[in-house]
Short mmCIF file of C-alpha atoms in Angstrom, two decimals:
data_model
loop_
_atom_site.label_atom_id
_atom_site.label_comp_id
_atom_site.label_asym_id
_atom_site.label_seq_id
_atom_site.Cartn_x
_atom_site.Cartn_y
_atom_site.Cartn_z
CA MET A 360 107.64 -30.27 -25.37
CA ASN A 361 109.47 -32.21 -22.73
CA LYS A 362 107.50 -35.41 -22.40
CA THR A 363 110.26 -37.15 -20.50
CA GLU A 364 109.29 -35.17 -17.46
CA MET A 365 107.05 -37.70 -15.85
CA ALA A 366 105.49 -37.57 -12.45
CA ASP A 367 104.18 -40.53 -10.57
CA GLU A 368 100.51 -41.23 -10.32
CA ALA A 369 100.68 -41.95 -6.59
CA LEU A 370 101.67 -38.35 -6.01
CA PHE A 371 98.61 -36.99 -7.77
CA LEU A 372 96.30 -39.41 -5.99
CA LEU A 373 97.70 -38.47 -2.59
CA LEU A 374 97.61 -34.78 -3.40
CA HIS A 375 94.00 -35.04 -4.48
CA ASN A 376 93.10 -36.94 -1.31
CA GLU A 377 94.80 -34.37 0.82
CA MET A 378 93.07 -31.52 -1.01
CA VAL A 379 89.72 -33.07 -0.24
CA SER A 380 90.38 -33.92 3.39
CA GLY A 381 92.42 -30.77 4.02
CA LEU A 382 89.59 -28.52 2.82
CA TYR A 383 87.03 -30.32 4.93
CA ARG A 384 89.30 -30.26 7.98
CA ALA A 385 89.84 -26.51 7.58
CA ALA A 386 86.10 -25.94 7.27
CA GLU A 387 85.42 -27.95 10.43
CA HIS A 388 87.88 -25.89 12.42
CA GLY A 389 86.39 -22.73 11.06
CA GLU A 390 89.70 -21.83 9.40
CA GLY A 391 89.56 -20.09 6.10
CA GLU A 392 86.17 -19.54 4.65
CA ASN A 393 83.52 -21.85 6.01
CA GLY A 394 81.82 -24.54 4.00
CA ARG A 395 81.39 -24.55 0.22
CA CYS A 396 84.08 -27.21 -0.04
CA ILE A 397 82.52 -28.87 -3.06
CA THR A 398 82.47 -25.55 -4.91
CA LYS A 399 86.10 -24.92 -4.08
CA LEU A 400 87.15 -28.35 -5.30
CA GLU A 401 85.11 -27.86 -8.44
CA ASN A 402 86.74 -24.49 -9.06
CA MET A 403 90.22 -25.94 -8.65
CA GLY A 404 89.33 -28.67 -11.13
CA PHE A 405 88.04 -26.03 -13.52
CA ARG A 406 91.37 -24.20 -13.56
CA VAL A 407 93.29 -27.40 -14.06
CA GLY A 408 90.96 -28.50 -16.85
CA GLN A 409 91.47 -25.21 -18.64
CA GLY A 410 95.23 -25.51 -18.39
CA LEU A 411 95.32 -29.14 -19.48
CA ILE A 412 93.13 -28.68 -22.54
CA GLU A 413 95.30 -25.82 -23.70
CA ARG A 414 98.31 -28.07 -23.60
CA PHE A 415 96.66 -31.19 -25.02
CA THR A 416 95.03 -29.54 -28.01
CA LYS A 417 97.86 -27.41 -29.25
CA ASP A 418 98.73 -29.97 -31.92
CA THR A 419 95.29 -31.35 -32.73
CA ALA A 420 93.10 -30.42 -35.67
CA ARG A 421 90.07 -28.22 -35.18
CA PHE A 422 87.04 -30.07 -33.87
CA LYS A 423 84.11 -30.60 -36.22
CA ASP A 424 81.30 -30.22 -33.72
CA GLU A 425 80.16 -30.70 -30.17
CA LEU A 426 80.13 -34.49 -30.44
CA ASP A 427 83.66 -34.45 -31.76
CA ILE A 428 84.74 -32.48 -28.71
CA MET A 429 82.97 -34.88 -26.35
CA LYS A 430 84.71 -37.79 -28.04
CA PHE A 431 88.03 -36.08 -27.53
CA ILE A 432 87.24 -35.65 -23.81
CA CYS A 433 86.27 -39.30 -23.50
CA LYS A 434 89.29 -40.64 -25.30
CA ASP A 435 92.42 -38.51 -25.31
CA PHE A 436 91.69 -36.29 -22.33
CA TRP A 437 90.54 -39.11 -20.07
CA ASN A 438 93.42 -41.27 -21.19
CA THR A 439 96.02 -38.69 -20.30
CA VAL A 440 94.50 -37.87 -16.95
CA PHE A 441 93.19 -41.22 -15.75
CA LYS A 442 95.07 -43.66 -17.98
CA LYS A 443 91.92 -45.15 -19.48
CA GLN A 444 89.06 -44.15 -21.72
CA ILE A 445 85.49 -43.45 -20.72
CA ASP A 446 83.63 -46.75 -21.03
CA ASN A 447 80.37 -45.43 -22.36
CA LEU A 448 79.23 -42.14 -23.87
CA ARG A 449 75.55 -41.47 -24.35
CA THR A 450 73.69 -38.41 -25.53
CA ASN A 451 70.12 -37.33 -26.19
CA HIS A 452 71.39 -35.07 -29.01
CA GLN A 453 69.90 -32.11 -27.20
CA GLY A 454 72.88 -31.07 -25.22
CA ILE A 455 73.00 -33.73 -22.53
CA TYR A 456 75.87 -36.19 -22.44
CA VAL A 457 76.43 -38.99 -19.97
CA LEU A 458 79.99 -40.23 -19.57
CA GLN A 459 80.28 -43.49 -17.74
CA ASP A 460 83.51 -44.74 -16.23
CA ASN A 461 83.18 -48.25 -14.82
CA LYS A 462 86.43 -48.03 -12.91
CA PHE A 463 86.96 -44.43 -11.96
CA ARG A 464 90.55 -43.96 -10.83
CA LEU A 465 89.85 -41.72 -7.85
CA LEU A 466 87.40 -44.24 -6.39
CA THR A 467 89.13 -47.55 -7.08
CA GLN A 468 91.16 -47.48 -3.90
CA MET A 469 88.19 -46.58 -1.75
CA SER A 470 85.74 -49.40 -2.12
CA VAL A 471 84.03 -51.93 -4.34
CA GLY A 472 80.34 -51.74 -3.65
CA LYS A 473 78.36 -49.44 -1.44
CA GLN A 474 80.73 -48.93 1.46
CA TYR A 475 81.70 -45.23 1.95
CA LEU A 476 79.18 -44.25 -0.71
CA GLU A 477 78.27 -41.14 1.28
CA HIS A 478 81.84 -39.85 0.87
CA ALA A 479 81.99 -40.34 -2.88
CA PRO A 480 80.72 -36.86 -3.93
CA LYS A 481 83.73 -35.15 -2.32
CA TYR A 482 86.03 -37.18 -4.53
CA LEU A 483 84.17 -36.34 -7.72
CA ALA A 484 83.89 -32.57 -7.46
CA PHE A 485 87.42 -31.91 -8.71
CA THR A 486 86.87 -34.09 -11.77
CA CYS A 487 83.53 -32.42 -12.57
CA GLY A 488 85.42 -29.15 -12.63
CA LEU A 489 88.13 -30.73 -14.77
CA ILE A 490 85.58 -31.61 -17.45
CA ARG A 491 83.81 -28.26 -17.22
CA GLY A 492 87.08 -26.34 -17.45
CA GLY A 493 88.23 -28.40 -20.41
CA LEU A 494 84.99 -27.84 -22.28
CA SER A 495 84.99 -24.18 -21.39
CA ASN A 496 88.31 -23.66 -23.12
CA LEU A 497 86.91 -25.39 -26.20
CA GLY A 498 84.08 -22.88 -26.28
CA ILE A 499 81.39 -24.93 -24.58
CA LYS A 500 79.66 -23.67 -21.48
CA SER A 501 78.30 -26.51 -19.40
CA ILE A 502 77.13 -27.82 -16.05
CA VAL A 503 78.77 -31.05 -14.97
CA THR A 504 77.45 -33.28 -12.21
CA ALA A 505 78.40 -36.77 -11.12
CA GLU A 506 76.63 -39.67 -9.55
CA VAL A 507 77.73 -42.97 -8.12
CA SER A 508 75.48 -45.85 -7.26
CA VAL A 509 78.07 -48.58 -6.89
CA MET A 510 81.76 -47.82 -6.52
CA PRO A 511 84.07 -47.60 -8.36
CA ALA A 512 81.71 -46.98 -11.29
CA CYS A 513 80.69 -43.41 -11.84
CA LYS A 514 78.58 -41.34 -14.24
CA PHE A 515 79.31 -37.77 -15.22
CA GLN A 516 76.45 -35.82 -16.69
CA VAL A 517 77.31 -32.88 -18.91
CA MET A 518 74.57 -30.39 -19.64
CA ILE A 519 75.55 -28.00 -22.40
CA GLN A 520 74.40 -24.43 -21.87
CA LYS A 521 73.42 -22.66 -25.04
CA MET A 522 75.27 -19.39 -25.24
CA MET B 282 108.78 -63.47 -11.15
CA ALA B 283 106.34 -61.78 -8.84
CA ARG B 284 108.80 -58.97 -8.39
CA GLN B 285 109.05 -58.43 -12.11
CA ALA B 286 105.31 -58.17 -12.39
CA GLY B 287 105.43 -55.60 -9.62
CA ARG B 288 108.01 -53.58 -11.47
CA GLY B 289 105.89 -53.61 -14.60
CA ALA B 290 103.03 -52.15 -12.62
CA ALA B 291 105.30 -49.43 -11.26
CA GLU B 292 106.29 -48.44 -14.79
CA SER B 293 102.71 -48.03 -15.88
CA LYS B 294 102.07 -45.63 -13.02
CA LYS B 295 103.88 -42.88 -14.86
CA MET B 296 101.89 -39.95 -16.04
CA SER B 297 102.56 -36.56 -17.47
CA SER B 298 103.63 -34.19 -14.75
CA GLU B 299 101.39 -31.44 -16.11
CA LEU B 300 98.32 -32.70 -14.30
CA PHE B 301 100.21 -32.74 -11.03
CA THR B 302 101.83 -29.36 -11.59
CA LEU B 303 98.56 -27.68 -12.55
CA THR B 304 96.66 -29.30 -9.69
CA TYR B 305 99.26 -28.14 -7.22
CA GLY B 306 99.04 -24.64 -8.69
CA ALA B 307 95.27 -24.63 -8.28
CA LEU B 308 95.69 -25.69 -4.67
CA VAL B 309 98.16 -22.92 -3.86
CA THR B 310 95.92 -20.37 -5.58
CA GLN B 311 92.95 -21.53 -3.52
CA LEU B 312 94.92 -21.40 -0.27
CA CYS B 313 96.06 -17.86 -1.07
CA LYS B 314 92.39 -16.92 -1.35
CA ASP B 315 91.41 -18.75 1.84
CA TYR B 316 94.13 -17.40 4.11
CA GLU B 317 95.01 -13.82 4.68
CA ASN B 318 98.76 -14.03 4.90
CA ASP B 319 101.49 -16.00 3.21
CA GLU B 320 102.78 -17.50 6.46
CA ASP B 321 99.48 -19.29 7.00
CA VAL B 322 99.59 -20.62 3.44
CA ASN B 323 103.14 -21.87 4.01
CA LYS B 324 102.03 -23.57 7.21
CA GLN B 325 99.04 -25.17 5.52
CA LEU B 326 101.15 -26.44 2.60
CA ASP B 327 103.64 -27.93 5.02
CA LYS B 328 100.86 -29.64 6.96
CA MET B 329 99.34 -31.10 3.81
CA GLY B 330 102.76 -32.22 2.67
CA TYR B 331 103.32 -33.94 5.99
CA ASN B 332 100.06 -35.87 5.62
CA ILE B 333 101.11 -36.90 2.12
CA GLY B 334 104.60 -37.86 3.28
CA VAL B 335 103.43 -40.24 5.99
CA ARG B 336 101.48 -42.14 3.33
CA LEU B 337 103.91 -41.79 0.49
CA ILE B 338 106.67 -43.52 2.45
CA GLU B 339 104.67 -46.76 2.44
CA ASP B 340 104.21 -46.63 -1.29
CA PHE B 341 107.90 -45.86 -1.67
CA LEU B 342 109.18 -48.67 0.55
CA ALA B 343 106.83 -51.18 -1.04
CA ARG B 344 107.94 -50.31 -4.55
CA SER B 345 111.59 -49.46 -4.24
CA ASN B 346 113.15 -52.36 -2.34
CA VAL B 347 115.12 -49.95 -0.19
CA GLY B 348 115.90 -51.21 3.30
CA ARG B 349 116.74 -49.30 6.43
CA CYS B 350 119.33 -46.57 5.97
CA HIS B 351 122.38 -46.82 8.21
CA ASP B 352 123.41 -43.21 8.21
CA PHE B 353 122.24 -39.81 7.05
CA ARG B 354 124.48 -39.90 3.96
CA GLU B 355 122.74 -42.99 2.73
CA THR B 356 119.39 -41.36 3.44
CA ALA B 357 120.39 -38.38 1.34
CA ASP B 358 121.34 -40.66 -1.53
CA VAL B 359 118.07 -42.55 -1.44
CA ILE B 360 116.03 -39.34 -1.32
CA ALA B 361 117.81 -37.69 -4.22
CA LYS B 362 118.52 -40.63 -6.50
CA VAL B 363 115.58 -42.94 -5.87
CA ALA B 364 112.66 -41.05 -4.34
CA PHE B 365 112.83 -37.77 -6.28
CA LYS B 366 113.48 -39.72 -9.46
CA MET B 367 110.51 -41.99 -8.87
CA TYR B 368 107.94 -39.37 -7.96
CA LEU B 369 109.01 -36.19 -9.73
CA GLY B 370 111.27 -37.54 -12.44
CA ILE B 371 114.24 -35.43 -11.40
CA THR B 372 117.49 -36.14 -9.58
CA PRO B 373 118.60 -33.29 -7.34
CA SER B 374 122.28 -33.10 -6.46
CA ILE B 375 123.49 -33.37 -2.89
CA SER B 376 125.91 -30.80 -1.55
CA ASN B 377 127.02 -28.62 1.35
CA TRP B 378 127.46 -31.34 3.92
CA SER B 379 128.03 -30.03 7.42
CA PRO B 380 131.27 -31.28 9.04
CA ALA B 381 129.27 -33.40 11.48
CA GLY B 382 127.41 -35.02 8.60
CA ASP B 383 124.03 -34.12 10.01
CA GLU B 384 123.07 -31.47 7.46
CA PHE B 385 122.99 -31.32 3.67
CA SER B 386 121.35 -29.54 0.79
CA LEU B 387 119.31 -30.84 -2.10
CA ILE B 388 119.93 -28.71 -5.17
CA LEU B 389 117.11 -28.74 -7.72
CA GLU B 390 117.99 -27.35 -11.12
CA ASN B 391 114.40 -27.44 -12.27
CA ASN B 392 111.53 -27.84 -9.88
CA PRO B 393 108.58 -29.54 -11.60
CA LEU B 394 106.14 -27.96 -9.16
CA VAL B 395 106.81 -24.50 -10.55
CA ASP B 396 106.66 -25.21 -14.28
CA PHE B 397 104.07 -22.60 -15.20
CA VAL B 398 104.42 -20.30 -12.22
CA GLU B 399 105.22 -16.67 -11.67
CA LEU B 400 105.03 -15.23 -8.18
CA PRO B 401 103.20 -11.92 -7.99
CA ASP B 402 105.01 -9.19 -6.06
CA ASN B 403 102.53 -9.16 -3.20
CA HIS B 404 103.38 -12.75 -2.25
CA SER B 405 107.04 -12.26 -1.49
CA SER B 406 107.00 -14.43 1.63
CA LEU B 407 105.08 -17.30 0.05
CA ILE B 408 107.19 -20.46 -0.17
CA TYR B 409 105.48 -21.85 -3.23
CA SER B 410 106.78 -25.42 -3.07
CA ASN B 411 106.61 -25.72 0.70
CA LEU B 412 104.57 -28.91 0.31
CA LEU B 413 107.84 -30.69 -0.49
CA CYS B 414 109.27 -29.87 2.94
CA GLY B 415 106.26 -31.41 4.62
CA VAL B 416 106.46 -34.50 2.43
CA LEU B 417 110.14 -35.06 3.29
CA ARG B 418 109.58 -34.45 6.99
CA GLY B 419 106.53 -36.73 7.17
CA ALA B 420 108.10 -39.54 5.20
CA LEU B 421 111.32 -39.53 7.25
CA GLU B 422 109.40 -39.40 10.51
CA MET B 423 107.79 -42.71 9.58
CA VAL B 424 111.24 -44.28 9.33
CA GLN B 425 112.25 -42.97 12.75
CA MET B 426 114.09 -39.85 11.69
CA ALA B 427 113.20 -36.42 12.94
CA VAL B 428 114.47 -33.98 10.35
CA ASP B 429 114.17 -30.25 9.85
CA VAL B 430 113.48 -29.34 6.22
CA LYS B 431 113.36 -25.88 4.68
CA PHE B 432 113.89 -23.93 1.49
CA VAL B 433 116.94 -21.68 1.56
CA GLN B 434 117.03 -20.77 -2.13
CA ASP B 435 114.24 -20.64 -4.69
CA THR B 436 114.39 -19.93 -8.43
CA LEU B 437 110.95 -18.35 -8.15
CA LYS B 438 112.53 -15.67 -6.02
CA GLY B 439 115.39 -14.97 -8.36
CA ASP B 440 117.96 -17.42 -7.00
CA SER B 441 119.88 -19.40 -9.58
CA VAL B 442 118.88 -22.78 -8.13
CA THR B 443 116.36 -24.17 -5.72
CA GLU B 444 117.95 -25.45 -2.52
CA ILE B 445 116.29 -27.51 0.19
CA ARG B 446 118.25 -27.71 3.43
CA MET B 447 117.81 -30.87 5.50
CA LYS B 448 119.02 -31.11 9.10
CA PHE B 449 118.97 -34.31 11.09
CA ILE B 450 117.59 -33.69 14.58
CA LYS B 451 117.36 -37.07 16.24
CA ARG B 452 116.48 -40.68 15.81
CA ILE B 453 112.99 -41.43 17.04
CA GLU B 454 113.05 -44.35 19.45
CA ASP B 455 110.57 -47.14 19.11
CA ASN B 456 107.94 -46.61 21.73
CA LEU B 457 107.20 -50.05 23.01
CA PRO B 458 104.34 -50.32 25.46
CA ALA B 459 105.60 -51.09 28.98
CA GLY B 460 106.28 -54.76 29.60
CA GLU B 461 106.47 -55.80 25.97
CA GLU B 462 110.20 -55.73 25.44
#
């Protein structure tokens, strides 16, 4: 438990940017495996999410239920990763959750409004994976998608898969 | 007053290094899948690092109040004591100066990039943290210094410390368009 080891946020933001653009550049030049960039980003996020949740939950009490887990993702998890909480959590109580972040960290530096909207999905794939990986290590299988209508606000939809 | 506000903002930019470390690990893992040999992965990491470095330097100069360095010794100090501290939370020591003062080593006792990492045997030529070399090279290039950066020791490979060797090549002259001097 060495919490004094702190990295700087700028480093993560730049690394994430470079992961996105680097993958797309490689695909354009036909290097590596072609295409499927979104899937790759999502998979990377998944691994990171798994690792993070393992470390974050080692001192927390057992979760009561699914909703309890979602609350943890919206509060503690989001806070540690993006330095803020999810602004709004909604559910239909049948396994669909919508997490809304009005100021999503990975989009704030890109635009306010609709400019560059077509590029937004690339910058959300990693985070979708992050959520899915986190949930997966808490025993919940899910599909996570994201949508943006006006930057930097963003909605993540979590569909729980019954095992 | 404005400066103080700025410093406050810089403080709040701290985050746990685990996210960064794990993300970097996921990236290296993905690259190892995408490319057939370790040399290509090393090259790709260096290239990505370079792209990060050329941007990171702006963030660094804007936040750190560091002016132009007058010699390579000063550069070494700034890198080890200010930049590494700011971005990775560690302070490498500087050693092994060449007599001409154009080469030195950064010694890292603990490299935050490799916190949860074990190198499998079949990746013996992978330079896991090679991104750092690219970052240093890219950042220094933006302040008119061409520098050669490489790992010469790595704890992942059984060495007792991690050592990054930096060699000054030349000062990059300002390229003014003709007739605008």
